[in-house]
Short mmCIF file of C-alpha atoms and ligand atoms in Angstrom, two decimals:
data_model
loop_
_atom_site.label_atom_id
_atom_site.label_comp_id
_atom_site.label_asym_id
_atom_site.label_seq_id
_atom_site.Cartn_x
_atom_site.Cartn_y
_atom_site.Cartn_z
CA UNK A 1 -22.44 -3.59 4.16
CA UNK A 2 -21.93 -5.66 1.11
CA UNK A 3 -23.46 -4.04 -2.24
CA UNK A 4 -24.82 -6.62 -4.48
CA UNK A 5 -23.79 -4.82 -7.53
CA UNK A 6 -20.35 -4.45 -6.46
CA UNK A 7 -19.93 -8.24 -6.00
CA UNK A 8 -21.12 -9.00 -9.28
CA UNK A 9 -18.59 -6.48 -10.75
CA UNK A 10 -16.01 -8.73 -9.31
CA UNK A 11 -17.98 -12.31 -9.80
CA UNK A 12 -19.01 -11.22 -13.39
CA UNK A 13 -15.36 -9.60 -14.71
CA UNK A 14 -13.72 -13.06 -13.56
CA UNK A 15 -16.21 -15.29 -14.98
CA UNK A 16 -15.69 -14.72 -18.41
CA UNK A 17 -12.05 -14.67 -17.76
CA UNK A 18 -9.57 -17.38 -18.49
CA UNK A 19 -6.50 -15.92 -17.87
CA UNK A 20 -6.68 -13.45 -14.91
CA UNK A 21 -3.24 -11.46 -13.66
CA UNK A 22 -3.27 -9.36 -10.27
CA UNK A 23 -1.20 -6.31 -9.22
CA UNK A 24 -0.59 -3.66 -6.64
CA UNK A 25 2.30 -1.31 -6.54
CA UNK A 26 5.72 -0.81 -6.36
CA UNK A 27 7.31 -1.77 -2.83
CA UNK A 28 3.99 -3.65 -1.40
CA UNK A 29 2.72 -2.16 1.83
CA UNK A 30 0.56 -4.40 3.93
CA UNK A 31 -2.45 -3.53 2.63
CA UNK A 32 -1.17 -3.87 -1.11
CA UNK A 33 0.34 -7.44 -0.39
CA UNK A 34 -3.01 -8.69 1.45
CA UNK A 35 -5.35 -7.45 -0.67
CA UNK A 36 -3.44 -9.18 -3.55
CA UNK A 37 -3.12 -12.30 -1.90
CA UNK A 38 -6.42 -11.86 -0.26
CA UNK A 39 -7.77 -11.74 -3.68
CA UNK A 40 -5.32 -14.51 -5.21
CA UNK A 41 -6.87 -16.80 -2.56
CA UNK A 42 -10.59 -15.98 -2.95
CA UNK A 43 -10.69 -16.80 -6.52
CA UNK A 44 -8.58 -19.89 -6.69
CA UNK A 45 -10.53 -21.20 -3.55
CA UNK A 46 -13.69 -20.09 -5.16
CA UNK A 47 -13.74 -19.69 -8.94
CA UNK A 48 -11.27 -22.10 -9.81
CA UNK A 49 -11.88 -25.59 -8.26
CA UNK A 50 -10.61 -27.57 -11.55
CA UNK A 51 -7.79 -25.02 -12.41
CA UNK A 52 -9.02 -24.04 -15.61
CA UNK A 53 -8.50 -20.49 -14.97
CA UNK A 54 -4.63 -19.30 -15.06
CA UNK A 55 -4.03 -16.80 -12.13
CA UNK A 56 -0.73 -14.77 -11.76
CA UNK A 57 0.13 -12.53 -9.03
CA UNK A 58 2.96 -9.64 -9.85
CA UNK A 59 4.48 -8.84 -7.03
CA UNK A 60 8.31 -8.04 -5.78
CA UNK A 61 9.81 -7.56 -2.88
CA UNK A 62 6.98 -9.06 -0.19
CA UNK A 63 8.43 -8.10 2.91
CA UNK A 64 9.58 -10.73 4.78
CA UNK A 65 7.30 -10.73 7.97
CA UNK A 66 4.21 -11.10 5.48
CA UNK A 67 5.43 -14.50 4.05
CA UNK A 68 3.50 -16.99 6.73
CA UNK A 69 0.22 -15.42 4.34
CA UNK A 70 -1.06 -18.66 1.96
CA UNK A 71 0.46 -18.63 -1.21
CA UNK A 72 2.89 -15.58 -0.24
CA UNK A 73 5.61 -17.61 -2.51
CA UNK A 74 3.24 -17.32 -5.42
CA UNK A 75 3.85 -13.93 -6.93
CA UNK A 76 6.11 -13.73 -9.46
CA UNK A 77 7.76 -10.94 -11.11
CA UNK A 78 9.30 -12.33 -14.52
CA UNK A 79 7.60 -10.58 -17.48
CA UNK A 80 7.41 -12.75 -21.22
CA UNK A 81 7.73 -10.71 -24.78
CA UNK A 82 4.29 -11.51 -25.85
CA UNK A 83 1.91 -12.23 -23.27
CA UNK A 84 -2.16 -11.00 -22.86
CA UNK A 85 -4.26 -11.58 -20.07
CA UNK A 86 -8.47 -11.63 -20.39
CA UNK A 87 -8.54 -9.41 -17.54
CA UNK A 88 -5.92 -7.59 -14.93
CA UNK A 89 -6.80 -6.75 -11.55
CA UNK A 90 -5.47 -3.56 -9.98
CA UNK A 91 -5.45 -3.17 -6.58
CA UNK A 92 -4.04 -0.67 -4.20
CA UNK A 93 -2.88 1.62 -6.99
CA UNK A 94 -3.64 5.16 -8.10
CA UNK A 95 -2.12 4.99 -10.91
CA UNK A 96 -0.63 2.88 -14.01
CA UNK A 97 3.22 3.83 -13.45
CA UNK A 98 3.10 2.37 -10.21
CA UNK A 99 2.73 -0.84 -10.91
CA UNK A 100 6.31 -1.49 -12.26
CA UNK A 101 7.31 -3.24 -15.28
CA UNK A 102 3.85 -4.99 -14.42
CA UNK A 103 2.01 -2.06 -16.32
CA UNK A 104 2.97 -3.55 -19.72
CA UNK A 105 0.50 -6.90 -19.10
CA UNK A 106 -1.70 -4.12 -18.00
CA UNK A 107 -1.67 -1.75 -21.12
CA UNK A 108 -2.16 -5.53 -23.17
CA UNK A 109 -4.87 -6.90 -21.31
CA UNK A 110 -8.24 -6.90 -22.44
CA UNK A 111 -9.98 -5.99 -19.76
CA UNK A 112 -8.63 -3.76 -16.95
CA UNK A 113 -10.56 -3.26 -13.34
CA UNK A 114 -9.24 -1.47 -10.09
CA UNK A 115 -10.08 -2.04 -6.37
CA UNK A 116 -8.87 1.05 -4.32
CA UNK A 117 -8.86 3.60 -1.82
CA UNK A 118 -6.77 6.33 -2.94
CA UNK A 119 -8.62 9.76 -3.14
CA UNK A 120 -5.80 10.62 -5.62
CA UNK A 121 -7.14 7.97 -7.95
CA UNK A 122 -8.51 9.48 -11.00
CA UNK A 123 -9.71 6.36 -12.68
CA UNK A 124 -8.80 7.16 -16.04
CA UNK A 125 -6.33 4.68 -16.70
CA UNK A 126 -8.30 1.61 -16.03
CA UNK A 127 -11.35 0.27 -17.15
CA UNK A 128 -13.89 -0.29 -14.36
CA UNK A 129 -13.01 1.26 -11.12
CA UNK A 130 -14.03 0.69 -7.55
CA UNK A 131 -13.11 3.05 -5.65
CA UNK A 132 -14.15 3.95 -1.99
CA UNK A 133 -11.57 7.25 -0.99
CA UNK A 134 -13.41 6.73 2.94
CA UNK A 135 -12.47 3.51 3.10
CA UNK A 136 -9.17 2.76 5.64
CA UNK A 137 -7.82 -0.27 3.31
CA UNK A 138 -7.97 -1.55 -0.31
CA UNK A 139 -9.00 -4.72 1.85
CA UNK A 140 -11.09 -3.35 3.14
CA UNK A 141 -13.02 -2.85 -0.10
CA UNK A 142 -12.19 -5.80 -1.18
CA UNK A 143 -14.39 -6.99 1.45
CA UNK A 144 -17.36 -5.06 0.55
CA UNK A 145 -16.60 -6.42 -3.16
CA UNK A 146 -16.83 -10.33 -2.14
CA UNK A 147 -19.11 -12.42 -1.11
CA UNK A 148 -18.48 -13.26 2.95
CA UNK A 149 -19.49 -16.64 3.19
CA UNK A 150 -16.69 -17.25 0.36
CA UNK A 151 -14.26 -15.97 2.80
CA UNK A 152 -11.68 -18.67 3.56
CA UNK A 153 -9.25 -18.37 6.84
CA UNK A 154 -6.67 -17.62 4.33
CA UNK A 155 -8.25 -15.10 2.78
CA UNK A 156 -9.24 -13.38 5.89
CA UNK A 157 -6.19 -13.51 7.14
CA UNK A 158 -4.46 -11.40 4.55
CA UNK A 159 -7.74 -8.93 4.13
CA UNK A 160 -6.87 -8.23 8.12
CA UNK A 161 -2.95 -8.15 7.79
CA UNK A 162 -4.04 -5.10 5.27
CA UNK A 163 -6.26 -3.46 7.34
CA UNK A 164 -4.29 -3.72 10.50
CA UNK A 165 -1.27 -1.87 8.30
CA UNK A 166 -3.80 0.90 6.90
CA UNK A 167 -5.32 1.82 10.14
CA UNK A 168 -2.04 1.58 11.77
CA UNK A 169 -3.73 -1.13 14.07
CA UNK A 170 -7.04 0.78 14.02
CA UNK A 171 -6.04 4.04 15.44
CA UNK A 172 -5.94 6.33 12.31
CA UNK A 173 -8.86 8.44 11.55
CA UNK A 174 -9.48 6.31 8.51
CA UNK A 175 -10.74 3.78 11.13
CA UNK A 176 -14.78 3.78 11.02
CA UNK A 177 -17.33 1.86 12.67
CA UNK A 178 -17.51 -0.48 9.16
CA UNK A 179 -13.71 -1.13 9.31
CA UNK A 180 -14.20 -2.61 12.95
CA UNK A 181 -17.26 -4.67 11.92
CA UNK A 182 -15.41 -6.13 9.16
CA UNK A 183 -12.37 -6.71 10.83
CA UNK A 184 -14.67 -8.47 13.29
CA UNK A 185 -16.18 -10.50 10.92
CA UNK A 186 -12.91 -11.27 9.97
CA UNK A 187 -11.69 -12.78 13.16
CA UNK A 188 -14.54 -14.75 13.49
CA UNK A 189 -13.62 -16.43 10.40
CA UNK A 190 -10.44 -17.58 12.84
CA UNK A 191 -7.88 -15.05 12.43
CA UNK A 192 -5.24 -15.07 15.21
CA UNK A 193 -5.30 -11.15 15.52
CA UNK A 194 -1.92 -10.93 17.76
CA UNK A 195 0.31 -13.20 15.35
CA UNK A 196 -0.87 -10.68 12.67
CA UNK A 197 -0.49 -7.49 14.32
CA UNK A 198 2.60 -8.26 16.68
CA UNK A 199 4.28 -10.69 14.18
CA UNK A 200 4.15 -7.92 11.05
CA UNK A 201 3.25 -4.19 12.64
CA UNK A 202 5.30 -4.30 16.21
CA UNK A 203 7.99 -6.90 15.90
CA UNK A 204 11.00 -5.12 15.10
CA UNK A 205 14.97 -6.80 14.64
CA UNK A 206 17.43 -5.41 16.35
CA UNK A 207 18.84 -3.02 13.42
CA UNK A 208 15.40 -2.22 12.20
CA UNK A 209 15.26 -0.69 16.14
CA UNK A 210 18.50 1.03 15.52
CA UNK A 211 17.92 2.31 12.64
CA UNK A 212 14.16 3.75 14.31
CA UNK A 213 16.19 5.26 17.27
CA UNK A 214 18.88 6.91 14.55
CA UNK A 215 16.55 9.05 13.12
CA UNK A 216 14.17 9.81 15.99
CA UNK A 217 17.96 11.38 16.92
CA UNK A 218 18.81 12.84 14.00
CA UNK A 219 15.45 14.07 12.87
CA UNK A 220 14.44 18.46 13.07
CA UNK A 221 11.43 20.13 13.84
CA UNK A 222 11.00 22.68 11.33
CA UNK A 223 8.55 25.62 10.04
CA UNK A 224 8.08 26.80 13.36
CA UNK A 225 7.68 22.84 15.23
CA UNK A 226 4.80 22.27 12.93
CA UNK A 227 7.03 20.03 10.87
CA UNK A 228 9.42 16.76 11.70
CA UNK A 229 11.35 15.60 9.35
CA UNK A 230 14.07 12.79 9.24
CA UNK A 231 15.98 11.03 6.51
CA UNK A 232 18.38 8.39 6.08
CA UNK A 233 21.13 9.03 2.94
CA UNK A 234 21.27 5.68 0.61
CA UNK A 235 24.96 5.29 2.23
CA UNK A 236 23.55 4.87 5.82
CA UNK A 237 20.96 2.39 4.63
CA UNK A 238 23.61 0.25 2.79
CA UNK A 239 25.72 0.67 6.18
CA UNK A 240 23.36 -0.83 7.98
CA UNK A 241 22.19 -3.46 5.22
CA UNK A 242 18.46 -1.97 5.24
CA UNK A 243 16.12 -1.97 2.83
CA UNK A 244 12.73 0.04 2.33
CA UNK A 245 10.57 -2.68 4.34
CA UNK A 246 13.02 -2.43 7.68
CA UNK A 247 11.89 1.22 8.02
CA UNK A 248 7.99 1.17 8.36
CA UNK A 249 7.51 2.29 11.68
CA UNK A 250 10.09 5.49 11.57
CA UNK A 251 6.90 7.96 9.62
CA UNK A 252 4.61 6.50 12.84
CA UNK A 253 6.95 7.74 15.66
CA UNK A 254 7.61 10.77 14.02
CA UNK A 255 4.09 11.70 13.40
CA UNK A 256 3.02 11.36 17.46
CA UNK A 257 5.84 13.97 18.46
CA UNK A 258 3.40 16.16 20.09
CA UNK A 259 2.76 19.85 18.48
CA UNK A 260 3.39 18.65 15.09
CA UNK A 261 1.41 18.64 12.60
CA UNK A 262 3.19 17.20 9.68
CA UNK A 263 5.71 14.02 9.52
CA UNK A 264 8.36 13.40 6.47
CA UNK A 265 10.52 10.53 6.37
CA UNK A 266 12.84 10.93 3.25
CA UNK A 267 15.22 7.85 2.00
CA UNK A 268 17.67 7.47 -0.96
CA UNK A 269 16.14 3.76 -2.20
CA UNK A 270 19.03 4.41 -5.09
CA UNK A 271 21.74 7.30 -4.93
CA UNK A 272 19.28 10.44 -6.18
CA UNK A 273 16.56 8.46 -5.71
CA UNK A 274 14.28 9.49 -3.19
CA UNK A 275 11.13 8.45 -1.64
CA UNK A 276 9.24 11.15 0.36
CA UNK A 277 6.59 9.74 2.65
CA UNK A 278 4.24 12.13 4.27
CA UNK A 279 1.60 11.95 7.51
CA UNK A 280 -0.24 14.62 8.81
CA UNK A 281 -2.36 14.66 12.01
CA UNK A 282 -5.22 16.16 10.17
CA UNK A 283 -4.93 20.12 9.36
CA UNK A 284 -2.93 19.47 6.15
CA UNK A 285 -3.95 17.83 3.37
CA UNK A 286 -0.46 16.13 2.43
CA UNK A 287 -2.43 14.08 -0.46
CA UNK A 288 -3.03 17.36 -2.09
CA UNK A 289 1.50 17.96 -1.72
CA UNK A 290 2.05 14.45 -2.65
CA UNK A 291 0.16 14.97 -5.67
CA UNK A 292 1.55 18.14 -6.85
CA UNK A 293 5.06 16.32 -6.41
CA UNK A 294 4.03 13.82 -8.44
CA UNK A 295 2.68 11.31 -6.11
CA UNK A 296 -0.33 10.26 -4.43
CA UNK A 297 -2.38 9.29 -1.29
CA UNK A 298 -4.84 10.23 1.31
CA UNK A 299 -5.23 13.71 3.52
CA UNK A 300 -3.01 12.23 6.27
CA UNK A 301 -1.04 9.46 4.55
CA UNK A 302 1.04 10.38 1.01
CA UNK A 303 4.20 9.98 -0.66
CA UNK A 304 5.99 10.68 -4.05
CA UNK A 305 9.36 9.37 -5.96
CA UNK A 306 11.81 12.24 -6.52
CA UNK A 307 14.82 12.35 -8.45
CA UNK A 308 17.61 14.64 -7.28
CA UNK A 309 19.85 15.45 -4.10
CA UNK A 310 18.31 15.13 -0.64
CA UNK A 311 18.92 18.36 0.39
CA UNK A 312 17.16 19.95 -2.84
CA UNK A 313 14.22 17.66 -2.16
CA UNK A 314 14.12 18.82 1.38
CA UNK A 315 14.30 22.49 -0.23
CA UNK A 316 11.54 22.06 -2.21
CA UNK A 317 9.17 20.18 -0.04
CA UNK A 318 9.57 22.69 2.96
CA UNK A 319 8.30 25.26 0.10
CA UNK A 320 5.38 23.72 -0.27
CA UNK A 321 4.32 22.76 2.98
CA UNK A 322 4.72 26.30 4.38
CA UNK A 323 2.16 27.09 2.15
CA UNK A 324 -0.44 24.81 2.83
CA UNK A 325 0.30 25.79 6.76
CA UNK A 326 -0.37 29.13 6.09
CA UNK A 327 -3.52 28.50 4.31
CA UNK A 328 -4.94 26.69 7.10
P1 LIG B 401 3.89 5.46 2.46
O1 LIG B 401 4.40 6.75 3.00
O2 LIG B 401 3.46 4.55 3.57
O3 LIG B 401 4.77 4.83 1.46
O4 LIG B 401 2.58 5.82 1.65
C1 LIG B 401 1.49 6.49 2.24
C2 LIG B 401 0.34 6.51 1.27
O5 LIG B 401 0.66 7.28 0.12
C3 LIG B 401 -0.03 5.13 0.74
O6 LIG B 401 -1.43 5.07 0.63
C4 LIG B 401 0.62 5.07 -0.59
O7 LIG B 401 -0.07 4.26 -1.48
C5 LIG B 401 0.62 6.52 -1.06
N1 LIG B 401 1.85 6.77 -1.83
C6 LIG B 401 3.11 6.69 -1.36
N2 LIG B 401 4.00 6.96 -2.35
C7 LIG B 401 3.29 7.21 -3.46
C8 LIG B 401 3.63 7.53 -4.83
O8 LIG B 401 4.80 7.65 -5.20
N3 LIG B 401 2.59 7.70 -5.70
C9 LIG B 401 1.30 7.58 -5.30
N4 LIG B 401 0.34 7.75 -6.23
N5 LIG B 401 0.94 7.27 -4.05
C10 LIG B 401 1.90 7.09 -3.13
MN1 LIG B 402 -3.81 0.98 0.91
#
């Protein structure tokens, strides 16, 4: 399972580091914020017993449930003038734009390398890439990438958190026979699999459940029933004091409403600032609509950033996915 040469790339690339920073995207999913603490772990626990190396994770906005994770109150997102790291880790990222106002220590750095998953990842903006498009989870590459018997509870605990979030608790088809073997392995490392997966992927608070149940209501079946779609404006979010991590399960719901076979979720993060999140149950390729909207992804799991009224977006989108319906 684990390629020798990929190991090195990691082992080698932080060896002649001194100053290492880590990244993953904007708004960190549970795969982005375990594979950067995953990673954060490994190499303090491994590669830095005396502290000579300086390791910095960027990261904003860790959603809350994800903060019992070692070292969650590490990351940091507070950016210097002049600052240049020997080597910045990407991970969980298609591209450099999504990595915030982190991208600037990225553009600086010496050396850049990239763990990911994302078919939609063309490589070209980092320097060494490692990139496995079948795999579920950036964790779950990260895996592959390490070396197991440097695995540390910690570190397997956010690997697992990520892979439990990207499989959507092992039930999407990016779920293989290697994902369960490593997410074995993982638990035998001492992983308490129900804290993880009921304490960060089912646990809900009351208004995150009301807010779930307000746009099952409110949400259409369009283009014939192939296509749900709900939204929430940015004045019902504010109304309800929500932010982008309260509203993780709404895409899942939608997508199992039987006879569909595309899911959007559409919310206003900033007045006319949209974020379009896509799922399709395997005929479309919403990667390939993400993309041409600007975003990124995988065949059943995308998204994009738009700019612009809701209804325009909606518009738009709907164009698109007709489209690809037909072609199929
Ligand atoms: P979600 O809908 O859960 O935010 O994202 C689903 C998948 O699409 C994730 O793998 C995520 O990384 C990717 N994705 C979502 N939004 C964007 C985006 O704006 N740009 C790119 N490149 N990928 C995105
Ligand atoms: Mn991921």
């Amino acid at each position: 399972m684990r390629s020798e040469q990929e190991s090195r790339i990691l082992e080698e690339a932080v060896a002649q580091a001194d100053s290492i920073a880590i990244a993953g995207h904007i708004r960190p999913d549970g795969d982005c914020v375990g594979a950067c603490l995953g990673l954060y772990n490994y190499l303090q626990e491994n590669f830095n017993a005396s502290f000579e190396k300086e390791i910095t994770v960027y990261m904003k906005d860790i959603p809350e449930t994800f903060l019992f994770l070692k070292n969650s109150g590490k990351p940091i997102w507070e950016f210097e003038e002049e600052k240049q790291y020997d080597l910045f880790i990407v991970l969980d990222c298609s591209s450099g734009d999504r990595l915030g106002e982190a991208a600037k220590y990225f553009r600086s750095a010496k050396h850049t390398l990239c763990f990911d998953h994302h078919i939609s990842n063309s490589g070209h903006f980092t320097e060494k890439l490692v990139l496995y498009p079948d795999y579920s989870s950036t964790c779950e590459v990260l895996f592959t990438c390490m070396c197991e018997e440097k695995i540390s509870l910690s570190t397997a605990e956010a690997l697992y958190l990520g892979i439990v979030h990207d499989t959507g608790v092992f039930k999407h088809s990016n779920t293989l026979e290697q994902t369960m073997c490593i997410a074995g392995k993982l638990l035998s490392k001492g992983v308490d699999s129900s804290k993880v997966i009921d304490g960060t992927f089912y646990e809900k608070t009351y208004i995150e459940n009301q807010i779930l149940g307000r746009c099952l209501m409110e949400s259409m079946l369009l283009l014939e029933g192939k296509v749900i779609l709900s939204y929430l404006n940015y004045k019902t979010m504010r109304l309800y004091n929500v932010d982008p991590s309260n509203l993780s399960g709404i895409i899942d719901q939608l997508r199992v409403t039987k006879g569909v076979e595309v899911a959007v979720f559409i919310y206003e993060v900033q007045p006319q600032n949209l974020k379009v999140s896509l799922r399709s149950n395997g005929k479309v390729d919403v990667s390939k609509t993400a993309v041409f909207f600007g975003g990124g992804g995988h065949r059943e799991a995308a998204g994009y950033d738009v700019h612009g009224f809701m209804h325009d977006a909606i518009n738009n989108l709907l164009v698109g996915l007709s489209h690809q319906l037909e072609e199929e």
